Short mmCIF file of C-alpha atoms in Angstrom, two decimals:
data_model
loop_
_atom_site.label_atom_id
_atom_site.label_comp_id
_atom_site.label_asym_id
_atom_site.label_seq_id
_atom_site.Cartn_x
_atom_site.Cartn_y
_atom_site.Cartn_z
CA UNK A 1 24.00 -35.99 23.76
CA UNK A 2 26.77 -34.81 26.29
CA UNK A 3 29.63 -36.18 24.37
CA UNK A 4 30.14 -32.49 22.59
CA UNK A 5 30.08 -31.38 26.56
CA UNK A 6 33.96 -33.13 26.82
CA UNK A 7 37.55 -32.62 24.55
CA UNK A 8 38.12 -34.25 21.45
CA UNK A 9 41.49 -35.78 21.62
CA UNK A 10 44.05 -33.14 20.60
CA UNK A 11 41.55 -30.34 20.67
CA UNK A 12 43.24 -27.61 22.69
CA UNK A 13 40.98 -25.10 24.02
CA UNK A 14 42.22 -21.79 25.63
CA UNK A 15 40.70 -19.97 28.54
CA UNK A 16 41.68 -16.62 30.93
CA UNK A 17 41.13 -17.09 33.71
CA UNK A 18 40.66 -13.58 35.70
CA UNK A 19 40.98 -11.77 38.94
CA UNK A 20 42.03 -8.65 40.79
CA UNK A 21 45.18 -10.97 42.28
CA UNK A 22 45.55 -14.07 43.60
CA UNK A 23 47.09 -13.33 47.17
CA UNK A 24 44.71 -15.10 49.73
CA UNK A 25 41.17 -16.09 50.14
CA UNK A 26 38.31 -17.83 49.00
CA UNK A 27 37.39 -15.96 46.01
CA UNK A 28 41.78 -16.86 44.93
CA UNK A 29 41.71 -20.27 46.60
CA UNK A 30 38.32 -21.22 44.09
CA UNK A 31 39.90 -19.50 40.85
CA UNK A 32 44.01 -21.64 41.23
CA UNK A 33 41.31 -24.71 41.87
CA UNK A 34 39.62 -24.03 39.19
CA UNK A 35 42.63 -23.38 36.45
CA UNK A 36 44.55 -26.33 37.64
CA UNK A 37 41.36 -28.65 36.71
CA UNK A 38 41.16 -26.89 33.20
CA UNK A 39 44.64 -27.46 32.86
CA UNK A 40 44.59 -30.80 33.98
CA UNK A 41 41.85 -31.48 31.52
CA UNK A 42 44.07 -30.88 28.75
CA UNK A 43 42.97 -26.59 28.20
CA UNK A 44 45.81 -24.21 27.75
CA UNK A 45 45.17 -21.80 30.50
CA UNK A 46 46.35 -18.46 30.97
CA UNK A 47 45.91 -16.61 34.64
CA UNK A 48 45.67 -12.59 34.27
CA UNK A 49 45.77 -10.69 37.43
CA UNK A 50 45.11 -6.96 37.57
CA UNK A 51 47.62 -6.63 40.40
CA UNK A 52 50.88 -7.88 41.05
CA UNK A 53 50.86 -10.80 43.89
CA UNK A 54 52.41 -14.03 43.97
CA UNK A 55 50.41 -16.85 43.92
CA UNK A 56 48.87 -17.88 47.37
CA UNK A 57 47.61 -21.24 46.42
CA UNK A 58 49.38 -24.02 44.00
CA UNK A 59 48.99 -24.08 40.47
CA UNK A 60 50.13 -26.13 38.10
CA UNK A 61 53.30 -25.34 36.52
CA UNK A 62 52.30 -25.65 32.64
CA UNK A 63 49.66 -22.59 33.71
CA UNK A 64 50.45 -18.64 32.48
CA UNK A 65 50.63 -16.04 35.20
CA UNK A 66 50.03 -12.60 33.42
CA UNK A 67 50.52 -9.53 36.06
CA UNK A 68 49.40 -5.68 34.98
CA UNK A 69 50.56 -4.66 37.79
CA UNK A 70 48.22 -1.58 38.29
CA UNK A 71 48.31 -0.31 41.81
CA UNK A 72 46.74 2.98 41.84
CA UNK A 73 48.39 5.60 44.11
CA UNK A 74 47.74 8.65 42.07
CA UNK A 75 44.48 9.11 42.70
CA UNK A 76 43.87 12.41 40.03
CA UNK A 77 40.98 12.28 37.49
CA UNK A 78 43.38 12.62 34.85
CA UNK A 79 45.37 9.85 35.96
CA UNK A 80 42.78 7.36 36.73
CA UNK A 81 41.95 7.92 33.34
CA UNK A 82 45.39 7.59 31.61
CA UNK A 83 45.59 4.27 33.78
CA UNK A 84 42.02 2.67 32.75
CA UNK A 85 43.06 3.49 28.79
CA UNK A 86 46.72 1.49 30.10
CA UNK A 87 44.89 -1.32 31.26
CA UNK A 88 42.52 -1.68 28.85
CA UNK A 89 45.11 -1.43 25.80
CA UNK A 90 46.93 -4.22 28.11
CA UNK A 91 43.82 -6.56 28.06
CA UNK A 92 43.23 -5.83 24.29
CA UNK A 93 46.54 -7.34 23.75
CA UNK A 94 46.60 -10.08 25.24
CA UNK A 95 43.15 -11.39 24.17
CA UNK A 96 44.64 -10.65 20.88
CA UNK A 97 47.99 -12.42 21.44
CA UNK A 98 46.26 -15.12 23.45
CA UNK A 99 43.05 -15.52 21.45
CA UNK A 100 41.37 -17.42 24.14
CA UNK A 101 38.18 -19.59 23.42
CA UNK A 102 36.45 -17.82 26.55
CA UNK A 103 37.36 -15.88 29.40
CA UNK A 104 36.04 -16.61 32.92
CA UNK A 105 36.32 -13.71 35.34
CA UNK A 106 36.02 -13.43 39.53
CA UNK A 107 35.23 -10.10 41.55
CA UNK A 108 33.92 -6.63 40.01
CA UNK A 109 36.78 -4.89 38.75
CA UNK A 110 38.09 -7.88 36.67
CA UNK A 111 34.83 -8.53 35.55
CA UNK A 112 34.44 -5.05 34.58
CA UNK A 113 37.57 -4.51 32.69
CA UNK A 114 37.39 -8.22 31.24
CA UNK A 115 33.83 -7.74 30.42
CA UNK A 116 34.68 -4.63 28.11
CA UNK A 117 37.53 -6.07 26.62
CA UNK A 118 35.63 -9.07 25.08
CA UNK A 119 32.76 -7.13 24.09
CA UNK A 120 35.49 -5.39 21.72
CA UNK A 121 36.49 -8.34 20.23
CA UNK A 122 33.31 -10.66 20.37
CA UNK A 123 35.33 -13.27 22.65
CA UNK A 124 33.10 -15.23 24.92
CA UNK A 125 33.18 -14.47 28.61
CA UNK A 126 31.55 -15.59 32.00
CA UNK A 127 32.06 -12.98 35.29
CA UNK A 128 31.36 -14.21 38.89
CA UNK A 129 30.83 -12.11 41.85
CA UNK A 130 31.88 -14.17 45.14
CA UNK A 131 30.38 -12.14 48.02
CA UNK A 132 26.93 -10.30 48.65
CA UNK A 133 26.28 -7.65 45.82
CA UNK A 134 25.72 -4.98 48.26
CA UNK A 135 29.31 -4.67 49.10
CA UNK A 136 30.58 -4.95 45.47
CA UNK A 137 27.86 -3.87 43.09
CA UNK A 138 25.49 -1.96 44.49
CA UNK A 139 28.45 0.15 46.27
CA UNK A 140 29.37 1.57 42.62
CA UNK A 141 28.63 5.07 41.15
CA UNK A 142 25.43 5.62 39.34
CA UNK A 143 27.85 4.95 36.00
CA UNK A 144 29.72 2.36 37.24
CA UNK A 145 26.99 0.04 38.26
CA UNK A 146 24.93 1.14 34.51
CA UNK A 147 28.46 -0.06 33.00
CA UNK A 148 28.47 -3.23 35.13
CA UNK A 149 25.25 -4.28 34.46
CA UNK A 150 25.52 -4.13 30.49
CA UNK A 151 28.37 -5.91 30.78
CA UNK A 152 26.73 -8.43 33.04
CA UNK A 153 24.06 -9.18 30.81
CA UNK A 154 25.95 -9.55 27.59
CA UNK A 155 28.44 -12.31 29.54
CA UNK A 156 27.43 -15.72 28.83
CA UNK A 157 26.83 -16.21 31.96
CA UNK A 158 26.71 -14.64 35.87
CA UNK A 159 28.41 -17.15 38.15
CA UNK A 160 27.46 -16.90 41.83
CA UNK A 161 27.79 -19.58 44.36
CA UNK A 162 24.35 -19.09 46.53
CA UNK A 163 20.97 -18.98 45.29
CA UNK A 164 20.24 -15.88 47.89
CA UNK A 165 22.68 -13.95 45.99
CA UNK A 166 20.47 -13.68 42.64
CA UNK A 167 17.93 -11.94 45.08
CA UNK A 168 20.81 -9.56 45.98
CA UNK A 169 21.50 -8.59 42.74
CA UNK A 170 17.44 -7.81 41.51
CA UNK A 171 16.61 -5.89 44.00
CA UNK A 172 18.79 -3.15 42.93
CA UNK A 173 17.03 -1.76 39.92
CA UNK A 174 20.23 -1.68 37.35
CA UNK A 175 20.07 -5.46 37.55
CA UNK A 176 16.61 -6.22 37.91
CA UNK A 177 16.23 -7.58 34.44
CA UNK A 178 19.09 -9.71 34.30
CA UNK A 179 18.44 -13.38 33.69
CA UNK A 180 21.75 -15.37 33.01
CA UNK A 181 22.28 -16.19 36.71
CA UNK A 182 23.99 -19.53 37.14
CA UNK A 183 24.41 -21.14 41.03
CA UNK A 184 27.77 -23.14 41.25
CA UNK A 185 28.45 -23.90 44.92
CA UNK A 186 32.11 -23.39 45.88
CA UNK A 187 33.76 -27.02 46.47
CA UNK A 188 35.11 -28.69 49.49
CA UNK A 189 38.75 -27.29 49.72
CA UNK A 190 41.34 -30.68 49.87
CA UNK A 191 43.58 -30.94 53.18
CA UNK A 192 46.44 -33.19 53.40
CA UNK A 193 45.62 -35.57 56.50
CA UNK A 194 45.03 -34.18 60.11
CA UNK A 195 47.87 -35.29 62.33
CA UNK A 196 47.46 -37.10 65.37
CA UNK A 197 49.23 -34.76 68.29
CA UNK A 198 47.38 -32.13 69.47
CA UNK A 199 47.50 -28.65 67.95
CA UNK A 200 46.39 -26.77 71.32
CA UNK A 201 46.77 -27.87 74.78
CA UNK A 202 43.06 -27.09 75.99
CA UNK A 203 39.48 -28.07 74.80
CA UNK A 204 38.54 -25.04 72.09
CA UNK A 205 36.04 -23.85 70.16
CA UNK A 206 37.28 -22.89 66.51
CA UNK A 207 36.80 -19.83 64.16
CA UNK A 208 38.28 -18.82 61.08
CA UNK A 209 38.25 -16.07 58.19
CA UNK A 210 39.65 -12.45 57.92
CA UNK A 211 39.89 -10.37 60.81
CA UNK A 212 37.09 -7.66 59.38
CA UNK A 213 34.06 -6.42 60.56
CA UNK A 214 32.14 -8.42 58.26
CA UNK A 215 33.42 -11.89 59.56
CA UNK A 216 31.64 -10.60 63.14
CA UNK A 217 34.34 -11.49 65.44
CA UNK A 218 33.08 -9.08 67.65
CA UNK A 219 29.98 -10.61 68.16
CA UNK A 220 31.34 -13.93 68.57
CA UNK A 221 33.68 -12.77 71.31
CA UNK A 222 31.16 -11.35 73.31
CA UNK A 223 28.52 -14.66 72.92
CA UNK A 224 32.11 -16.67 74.17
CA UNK A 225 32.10 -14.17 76.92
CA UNK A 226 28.76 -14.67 78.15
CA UNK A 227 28.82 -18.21 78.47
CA UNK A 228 31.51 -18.10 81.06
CA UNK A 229 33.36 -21.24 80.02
CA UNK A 230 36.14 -22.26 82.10
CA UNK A 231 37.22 -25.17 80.52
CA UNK A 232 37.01 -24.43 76.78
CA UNK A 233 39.09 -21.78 74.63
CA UNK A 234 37.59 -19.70 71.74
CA UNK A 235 40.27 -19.44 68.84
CA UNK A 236 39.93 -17.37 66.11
CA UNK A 237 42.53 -18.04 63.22
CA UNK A 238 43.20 -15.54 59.86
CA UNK A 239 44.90 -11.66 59.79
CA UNK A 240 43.00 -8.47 58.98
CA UNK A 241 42.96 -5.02 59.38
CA UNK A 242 40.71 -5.50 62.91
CA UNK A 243 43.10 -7.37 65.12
CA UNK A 244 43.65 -4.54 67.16
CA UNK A 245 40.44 -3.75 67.71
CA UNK A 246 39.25 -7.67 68.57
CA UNK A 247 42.96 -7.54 70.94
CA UNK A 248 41.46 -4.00 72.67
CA UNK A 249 37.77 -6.20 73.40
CA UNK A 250 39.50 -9.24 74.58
CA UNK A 251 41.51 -7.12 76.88
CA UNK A 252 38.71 -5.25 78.02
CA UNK A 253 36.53 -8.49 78.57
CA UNK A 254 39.40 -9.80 80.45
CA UNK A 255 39.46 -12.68 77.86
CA UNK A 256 43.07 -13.17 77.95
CA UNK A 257 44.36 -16.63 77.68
CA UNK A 258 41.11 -17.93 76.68
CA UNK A 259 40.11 -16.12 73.64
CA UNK A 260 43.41 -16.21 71.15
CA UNK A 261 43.37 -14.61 67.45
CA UNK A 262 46.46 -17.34 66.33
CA UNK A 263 46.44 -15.54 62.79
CA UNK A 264 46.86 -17.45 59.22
CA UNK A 265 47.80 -21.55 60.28
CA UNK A 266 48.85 -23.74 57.17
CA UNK A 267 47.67 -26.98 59.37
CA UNK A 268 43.52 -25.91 59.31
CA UNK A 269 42.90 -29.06 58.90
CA UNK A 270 44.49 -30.08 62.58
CA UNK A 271 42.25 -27.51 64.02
CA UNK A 272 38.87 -28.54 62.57
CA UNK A 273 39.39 -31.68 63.31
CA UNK A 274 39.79 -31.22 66.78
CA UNK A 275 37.65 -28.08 67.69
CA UNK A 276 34.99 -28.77 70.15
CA UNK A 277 32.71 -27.13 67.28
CA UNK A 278 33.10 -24.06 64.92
CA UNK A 279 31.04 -21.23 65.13
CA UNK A 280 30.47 -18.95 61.72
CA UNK A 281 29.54 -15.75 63.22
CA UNK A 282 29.25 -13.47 59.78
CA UNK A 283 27.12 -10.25 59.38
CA UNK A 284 27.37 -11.47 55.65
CA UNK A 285 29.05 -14.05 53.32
CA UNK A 286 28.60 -15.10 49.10
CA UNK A 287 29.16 -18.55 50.33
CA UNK A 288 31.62 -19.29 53.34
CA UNK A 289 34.26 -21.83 52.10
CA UNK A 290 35.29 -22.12 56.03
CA UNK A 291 31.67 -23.30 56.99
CA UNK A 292 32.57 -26.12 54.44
CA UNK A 293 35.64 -26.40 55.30
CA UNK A 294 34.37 -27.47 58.66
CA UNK A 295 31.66 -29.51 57.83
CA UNK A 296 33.77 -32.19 55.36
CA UNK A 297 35.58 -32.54 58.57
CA UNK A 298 33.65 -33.60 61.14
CA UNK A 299 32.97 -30.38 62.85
CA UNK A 300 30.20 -29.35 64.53
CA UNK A 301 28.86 -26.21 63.39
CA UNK A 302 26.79 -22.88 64.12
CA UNK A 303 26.49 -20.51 61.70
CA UNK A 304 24.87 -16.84 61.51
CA UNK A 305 21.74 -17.45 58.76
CA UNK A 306 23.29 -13.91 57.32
CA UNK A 307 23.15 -12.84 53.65
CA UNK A 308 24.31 -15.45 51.39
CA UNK A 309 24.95 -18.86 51.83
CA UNK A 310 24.18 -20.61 55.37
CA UNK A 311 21.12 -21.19 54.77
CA UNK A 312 22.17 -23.13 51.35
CA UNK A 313 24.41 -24.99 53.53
CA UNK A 314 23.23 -25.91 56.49
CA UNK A 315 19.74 -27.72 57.27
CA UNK A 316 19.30 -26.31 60.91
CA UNK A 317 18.72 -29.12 63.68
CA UNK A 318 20.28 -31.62 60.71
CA UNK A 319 23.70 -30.82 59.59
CA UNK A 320 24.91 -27.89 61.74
CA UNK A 321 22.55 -25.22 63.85
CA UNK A 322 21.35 -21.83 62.18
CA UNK A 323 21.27 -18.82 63.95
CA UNK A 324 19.74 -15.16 63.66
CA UNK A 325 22.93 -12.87 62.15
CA UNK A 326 24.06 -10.30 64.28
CA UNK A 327 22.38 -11.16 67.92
CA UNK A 328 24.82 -12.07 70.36
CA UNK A 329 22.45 -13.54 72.44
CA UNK A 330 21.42 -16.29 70.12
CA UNK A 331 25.07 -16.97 68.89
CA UNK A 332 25.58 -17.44 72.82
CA UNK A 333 22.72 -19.79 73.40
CA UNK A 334 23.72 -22.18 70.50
CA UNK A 335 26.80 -22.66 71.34
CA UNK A 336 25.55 -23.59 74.83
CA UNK A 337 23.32 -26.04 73.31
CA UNK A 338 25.57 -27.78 70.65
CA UNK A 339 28.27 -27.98 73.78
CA UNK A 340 25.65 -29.76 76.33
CA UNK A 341 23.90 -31.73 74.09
CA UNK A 342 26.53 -34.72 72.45
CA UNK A 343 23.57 -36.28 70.74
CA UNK A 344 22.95 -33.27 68.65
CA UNK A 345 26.44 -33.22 68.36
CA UNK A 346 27.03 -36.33 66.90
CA UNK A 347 24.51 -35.98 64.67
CA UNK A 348 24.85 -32.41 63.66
CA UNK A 349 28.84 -33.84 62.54
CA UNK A 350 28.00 -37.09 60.79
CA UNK A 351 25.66 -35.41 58.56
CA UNK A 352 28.03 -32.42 58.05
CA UNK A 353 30.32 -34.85 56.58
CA UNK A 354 27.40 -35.57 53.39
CA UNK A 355 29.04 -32.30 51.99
CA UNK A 356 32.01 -34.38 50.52
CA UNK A 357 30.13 -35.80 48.40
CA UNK A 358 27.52 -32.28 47.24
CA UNK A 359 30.17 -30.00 46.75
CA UNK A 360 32.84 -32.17 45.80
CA UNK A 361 35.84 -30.71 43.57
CA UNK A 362 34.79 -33.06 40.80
CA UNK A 363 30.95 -32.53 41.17
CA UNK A 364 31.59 -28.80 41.16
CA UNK A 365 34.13 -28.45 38.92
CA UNK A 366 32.07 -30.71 35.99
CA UNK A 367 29.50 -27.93 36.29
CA UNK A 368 31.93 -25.13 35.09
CA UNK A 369 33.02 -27.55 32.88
CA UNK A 370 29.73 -27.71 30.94
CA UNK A 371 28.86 -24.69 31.11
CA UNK A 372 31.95 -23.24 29.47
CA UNK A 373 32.10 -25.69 27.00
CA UNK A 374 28.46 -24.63 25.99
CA UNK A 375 29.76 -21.84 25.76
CA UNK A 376 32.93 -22.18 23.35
#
């Protein structure tokens, strides 16, 4: 019987929602999503943020924004410690005030801190992790990741959106035994339509995300460079702390004019639409929103098979073309083959377009729905 699974009319059902802040990116972009369905659904929702930062996505207006504002630049013992009893008392109070149904948390330090605050007062919680363990987890102290995972197995549930990521997390021994894993894939984010005139005067091949080491920029850069392509621009859109080095490479490749980092563009949608193909060039991911991004519109796609996600994404030869992470050579050579061969091309698009309907917003969202209504 799934009718206990949706609101009684008039029942009003609070839930925190969670996060470090909710400035940019995927893990922010998933979490607004996710509190403007709630809210839209009738739920009384409260946002809490660890840090102070305005919104980067919309929410509705009816929704709470709670800020603790705790930027640590004191970096003393004694210190840290006066501010963890700060921002714990803070949390205490407003689960108190509040007195939420359940909390749902994103990222390690708000599930942390979130996690310990509801085990004080018995309220129900769910954490998520958004991006391979072994750069949030298993990077912790010896303490720290012991603390983690007790409060990862007493949450109703461990949200991560790629099967691969589970794996992550056993293999380190503190979470080994931990068996509340649940897979929700991230949904298809929703553009407003893709205008007509182009964005970019040449023929390009598109890539997006943060300008970080991780994202493997690098590597793509160099593939781009060994194809020799006359005719067809690589362009790399998002901001991060390796633009300088990725401007120093294209210099030195003597790339310039033909490889352009065009930073953060409000109009993605333009550019998917009208890239040659997109190329997801990753050392590692949780589960690249910009791979899907791509794929519900039309683009053709290559994608590094790097820990997590590609590979629940993409069925190579089908829907998009999977390649061995970090070799340049086989980035290079599939990019080659997805620009000479316009069958596979075709193909490779129409089917990429089938993830509108998988990882739809309401398909997606009905999932968190049920499980946190099991839950209340």
């Amino acid at each position: 019987n799934n009718s206990s699974l949706f609101l009684s009319p008039g029942a009003k059902y609070k839930l925190i929602f969670a996060i470090n802040s909710l400035f940019g990116g995927g893990a922010e972009r998933v979490i607004s999503n996710l509190g403007n369905y709630f809210y839209n659904k009738g739920f009384d929702v409260t946002m809490v943020c660890l840090n102070e930062a305005k919104p980067a996505y919309h929410l509705e207006k009816g929704i709470k924004i709670i800020s603790l504002v705790s930027n640590i630049r004191n970096q003393s013992f004694f210190f840290r410690l006066w501010y963890g009893g700060v921002t714990l008392f803070k949390l205490l109070f407003i689960l108190i005030k509040e007195k939420p149904s359940c909390v749902v948390s994103f990222m390690t330090s708000a599930n942390i801190w979130m996690g310990l605050t509801c085990n004080l007062l018995r309220t129900p919680y769910l954490v998520s992790e958004r991006i391979t363990p072994d750069y949030t987890v298993h990077q912790l102290n010896h303490f720290l990741r012991w603390l983690s995972a007790r409060v990862y197995s007493k949450s109703k549930a461990i949200v991560v959106p790629s099967k691969g990521m589970v794996d992550g997390f056993r293999k380190n021994k503190s979470f080994s035994a931990l068996s509340n894993f649940e897979v929700i894939n991230n949904p298809v984010s929703q553009f407003s339509a893709a205008c007509i005139e182009r964005v970019y005067p040449r023929k390009f091949i598109l890539s997006v995300g943060r300008l970080d080491h991780q994202k493997g920029f690098d590597l793509l850069i160099k593939a781009y460079k060994k194809l020799e392509m006359q005719d067809v621009d690589l362009l790399i859109s998002g901001e991060g702390g390796e633009r300088e080095n990725l401007e120093r490479q294209i210099k030195d490749l003597n790339l310039n004019g033909r490889v352009k980092l065009i930073g953060y563009q409000k109009n993605l949608q333009d550019y998917y639409r009208q890239a040659e193909m997109f190329v997801l060039s990753s050392r590692n991911e949780g589960y690249p929103n910009v791979l899907v991004e791509a794929m519900s519109l039309g683009c053709a796609c290559v994608a590094t098979n790097c820990e997590f996600g590609p590979s629940d994404i993409i069925e190579n030869e089908e829907n998009g073309l999977l390649v061995e992470a970090n070799s340049i050579k086989y980035l290079s050579e599939a990019i080659e083959r997805t620009m000479s061969d316009p069958a596979l091309k075709i193909k490779m698009s129409v089917n990429a377009q089938l993830i509108n309907q998988t990882n739809s917003l309401e398909n997606t969202f009905a999932k968190w729905e049920k499980l946190i209504l099991t839950h209340i």
